[in-house]
CSV table of C-alpha atoms in Angstrom, one decimal:
chain,number,residue,atom,x,y,z
A,156,UNK,CA,118.0,111.8,74.1
A,157,UNK,CA,114.1,109.7,74.7
A,158,UNK,CA,111.8,112.0,75.5
A,159,UNK,CA,110.9,112.5,78.9
A,160,UNK,CA,108.7,115.3,79.4
A,161,UNK,CA,105.3,113.5,77.4
A,162,UNK,CA,102.9,115.9,79.2
A,163,UNK,CA,103.8,119.4,80.2
A,164,UNK,CA,100.5,120.1,81.8
A,165,UNK,CA,101.9,117.2,84.3
A,166,UNK,CA,105.5,118.2,85.4
A,167,UNK,CA,107.1,120.6,86.9
A,168,UNK,CA,110.7,122.8,87.3
A,169,UNK,CA,112.2,122.9,91.1
A,170,UNK,CA,114.8,125.9,92.1
A,171,UNK,CA,116.3,124.4,94.7
A,172,UNK,CA,118.4,128.2,96.9
A,173,UNK,CA,118.9,129.9,93.8
A,174,UNK,CA,121.6,132.0,96.3
A,175,UNK,CA,122.7,135.2,95.0
A,176,UNK,CA,125.2,135.7,97.3
A,177,UNK,CA,126.9,132.7,95.4
A,178,UNK,CA,126.5,132.1,92.2
A,179,UNK,CA,127.8,134.9,91.0
A,180,UNK,CA,131.0,133.6,92.8
A,181,UNK,CA,130.6,130.1,92.9
A,182,UNK,CA,133.9,128.3,90.5
A,183,UNK,CA,131.6,125.7,89.8
A,184,UNK,CA,129.0,127.5,88.7
A,185,UNK,CA,130.4,130.5,87.1
A,186,UNK,CA,132.4,128.4,85.3
A,187,UNK,CA,130.3,125.8,83.8
A,188,UNK,CA,127.7,128.7,82.6
A,189,UNK,CA,125.0,127.4,85.3
A,190,UNK,CA,123.1,130.8,85.4
A,191,UNK,CA,122.4,131.0,81.5
A,192,UNK,CA,121.6,128.1,81.9
A,193,UNK,CA,119.4,128.3,84.3
A,194,UNK,CA,117.8,131.0,82.5
A,195,UNK,CA,117.4,129.7,79.3
A,196,UNK,CA,115.6,127.0,80.6
A,197,UNK,CA,113.2,128.9,82.9
A,198,UNK,CA,112.0,129.9,79.8
A,199,UNK,CA,111.5,127.2,77.8
A,200,UNK,CA,109.5,126.9,80.9
A,201,UNK,CA,107.5,129.9,80.7
A,202,UNK,CA,107.0,129.7,77.2
A,203,UNK,CA,105.1,126.0,77.6
A,204,UNK,CA,102.6,127.3,80.8
A,205,UNK,CA,105.2,124.7,83.3
A,206,UNK,CA,104.9,124.7,87.2
A,207,UNK,CA,107.5,126.2,88.3
A,208,UNK,CA,108.6,126.0,91.4
A,209,UNK,CA,112.0,127.2,94.0
A,210,UNK,CA,112.9,127.3,97.9
A,211,UNK,CA,115.1,128.7,99.8
A,212,UNK,CA,116.3,128.3,103.7
A,213,UNK,CA,114.5,130.3,106.0
A,214,UNK,CA,114.6,131.1,109.5
A,215,UNK,CA,112.3,133.5,111.7
A,216,UNK,CA,114.3,136.0,114.0
A,217,UNK,CA,116.2,133.9,117.5
A,218,UNK,CA,116.4,131.2,113.8
A,219,UNK,CA,114.0,129.8,117.0
A,220,UNK,CA,113.1,126.6,113.6
A,221,UNK,CA,116.7,125.4,114.8
A,222,UNK,CA,117.2,122.4,117.2
A,223,UNK,CA,121.6,122.6,119.1
A,224,UNK,CA,121.2,119.0,117.4
A,225,UNK,CA,121.2,120.4,114.0
A,226,UNK,CA,124.7,119.3,112.6
A,227,UNK,CA,124.2,121.1,109.3
A,228,UNK,CA,122.9,124.6,110.5
A,229,UNK,CA,123.2,125.2,114.1
A,230,UNK,CA,126.5,127.2,113.7
A,231,UNK,CA,123.8,129.3,112.0
A,232,UNK,CA,122.6,130.2,115.1
A,233,UNK,CA,125.1,130.6,116.9
A,234,UNK,CA,126.8,132.8,114.9
A,235,UNK,CA,125.3,136.2,115.4
A,236,UNK,CA,123.8,137.4,112.3
A,237,UNK,CA,121.3,138.6,111.1
A,238,UNK,CA,118.1,135.2,110.3
A,239,UNK,CA,117.1,136.0,106.7
A,240,UNK,CA,112.7,135.7,106.3
A,241,UNK,CA,111.6,135.9,103.2
A,242,UNK,CA,112.7,134.0,100.3
A,243,UNK,CA,112.7,135.1,97.2
A,244,UNK,CA,115.0,138.8,98.4
A,245,UNK,CA,118.1,135.6,98.4
A,246,UNK,CA,117.4,134.5,95.0
A,247,UNK,CA,119.8,135.3,92.5
A,248,UNK,CA,118.0,137.4,90.4
A,249,UNK,CA,118.1,136.1,86.9
A,250,UNK,CA,116.2,133.8,87.5
A,251,UNK,CA,113.4,135.9,90.0
A,252,UNK,CA,110.3,134.5,90.6
A,253,UNK,CA,107.4,135.8,89.0
A,254,UNK,CA,104.2,136.4,89.9
A,255,UNK,CA,102.2,133.0,89.8
A,256,UNK,CA,104.8,130.9,90.5
A,257,UNK,CA,106.0,129.2,94.3
A,258,UNK,CA,108.4,129.9,96.8
A,259,UNK,CA,108.3,127.9,99.2
A,260,UNK,CA,110.9,129.1,102.1
A,261,UNK,CA,112.6,126.2,103.9
A,262,UNK,CA,114.7,125.7,107.6
A,263,UNK,CA,116.1,122.0,106.5
A,264,UNK,CA,118.2,120.8,103.6
A,265,UNK,CA,115.2,118.4,102.2
A,266,UNK,CA,112.8,121.3,100.3
A,267,UNK,CA,109.6,119.5,100.8
A,268,UNK,CA,110.0,118.9,104.6
A,269,UNK,CA,108.5,121.3,106.5
A,270,UNK,CA,106.9,123.5,103.3
A,271,UNK,CA,103.5,122.8,101.0
A,272,UNK,CA,106.2,121.7,98.1
A,273,UNK,CA,104.2,117.9,97.7
A,274,UNK,CA,101.1,119.5,98.2
A,275,UNK,CA,101.5,122.4,95.8
A,276,UNK,CA,102.7,119.3,93.2
A,277,UNK,CA,100.6,116.8,93.6
A,278,UNK,CA,97.2,119.1,93.6
A,279,UNK,CA,98.6,119.9,90.4
A,280,UNK,CA,98.8,117.0,88.7
A,281,UNK,CA,102.3,116.6,88.7
A,282,UNK,CA,104.3,113.6,88.1
A,283,UNK,CA,107.1,114.2,86.4
A,284,UNK,CA,109.8,116.8,88.4
A,285,UNK,CA,112.7,118.2,87.2
A,286,UNK,CA,115.5,119.2,88.9
A,287,UNK,CA,118.7,121.8,89.8
A,288,UNK,CA,120.4,123.8,91.8
A,289,UNK,CA,122.7,124.9,94.5
A,290,UNK,CA,124.3,122.9,96.1
A,291,UNK,CA,123.9,119.3,94.5
A,292,UNK,CA,125.1,117.9,96.9
A,293,UNK,CA,123.0,119.6,99.5
A,294,UNK,CA,119.0,120.8,98.3
A,295,UNK,CA,119.4,118.4,94.6
A,296,UNK,CA,120.6,115.7,96.6
A,297,UNK,CA,118.1,115.8,100.1
A,298,UNK,CA,114.7,116.6,97.7
A,299,UNK,CA,115.7,114.6,95.5
A,300,UNK,CA,115.6,111.0,97.6
A,301,UNK,CA,112.5,111.9,98.8
A,302,UNK,CA,110.7,112.8,96.0
A,303,UNK,CA,111.4,109.3,94.4
A,304,UNK,CA,110.2,108.0,97.9
A,305,UNK,CA,107.3,109.8,96.9
A,306,UNK,CA,107.1,109.1,93.3
A,307,UNK,CA,107.5,111.9,91.7
A,308,UNK,CA,109.0,110.8,87.7
A,309,UNK,CA,113.0,112.8,87.7
A,310,UNK,CA,115.4,114.1,85.8
A,311,UNK,CA,117.8,116.1,87.5
A,312,UNK,CA,119.7,119.0,85.1
A,313,UNK,CA,123.2,118.7,85.8
A,314,UNK,CA,124.7,122.4,84.1
A,315,UNK,CA,121.7,124.1,86.0
A,316,UNK,CA,123.5,121.8,89.4
A,317,UNK,CA,126.6,123.3,91.6
A,318,UNK,CA,128.9,122.9,94.4
A,319,UNK,CA,131.8,124.1,97.0
A,320,UNK,CA,133.5,120.3,95.6
A,321,UNK,CA,132.9,119.9,92.1
A,322,UNK,CA,133.8,115.6,92.4
A,323,UNK,CA,131.9,116.2,95.1
A,324,UNK,CA,128.9,116.9,91.9
A,325,UNK,CA,130.1,114.6,89.2
A,326,UNK,CA,129.6,111.5,92.1
A,327,UNK,CA,126.5,112.5,92.3
A,328,UNK,CA,125.3,113.3,89.5
A,329,UNK,CA,127.2,110.2,87.8
A,330,UNK,CA,126.9,107.5,90.3
A,331,UNK,CA,124.1,108.4,93.0
A,332,UNK,CA,121.9,109.9,90.8
A,333,UNK,CA,120.8,108.2,88.5
A,334,UNK,CA,119.9,105.2,90.6
A,335,UNK,CA,116.4,107.2,91.2
A,336,UNK,CA,116.2,110.0,88.1
A,337,UNK,CA,118.1,110.4,85.0
A,338,UNK,CA,120.4,112.9,84.6
A,339,UNK,CA,120.3,115.4,81.1
A,340,UNK,CA,121.3,118.7,80.1
A,341,UNK,CA,119.7,121.9,79.6
A,342,UNK,CA,119.8,121.6,75.9
A,343,UNK,CA,118.4,118.0,76.5
A,344,UNK,CA,115.7,120.4,78.6
A,345,UNK,CA,114.6,122.6,76.3
A,346,UNK,CA,114.6,120.6,73.0
A,347,UNK,CA,111.9,117.9,74.7
A,348,UNK,CA,110.1,121.7,75.7
A,349,UNK,CA,110.1,123.0,72.9
A,350,UNK,CA,108.6,119.1,70.9
A,351,UNK,CA,105.9,119.8,73.7
A,352,UNK,CA,105.4,123.1,72.3
A,353,UNK,CA,105.2,122.4,68.9
A,354,UNK,CA,107.6,124.7,67.7
């Protein structure tokens, strides 16, 4: 595995939609230790002061951001369930952001669309983005492909991603993502960060 992190000051980690109410019960996450892998990776990133960004999908009361034409989200609007408006409250306790880390509340699947994520990354001269989260076929796929069009150098952490459909996860990480990103493991990234730290 080549050293894909040559400059930690130009590298960020994106933890997408790591929801507390899903990650503890999703078989694809629990069987593959996705939470503990992510905790280890997150700590290694903090040890070298990488910029860490998070996303969660939120809406205003009444779901005013959702169009009836939007097949993905219109059912949520019609469900009658109260809208969640605080992205931090939705993130799993094990990987909760700390002060200074960036959290974007998004209204669509792609974490760049309609948020300040790209602005924050560019303001901090980020060139390499490490992507992980739930679902592989949702926020990871949509954010990754958009980030590729924005010319970020991309790494996907396979064992820190999970999906309701493991076969879809496998297809994406083996066949689709390598066209635009390097697919790596959490141990790969932790090892690179240790080298970057000089330990």
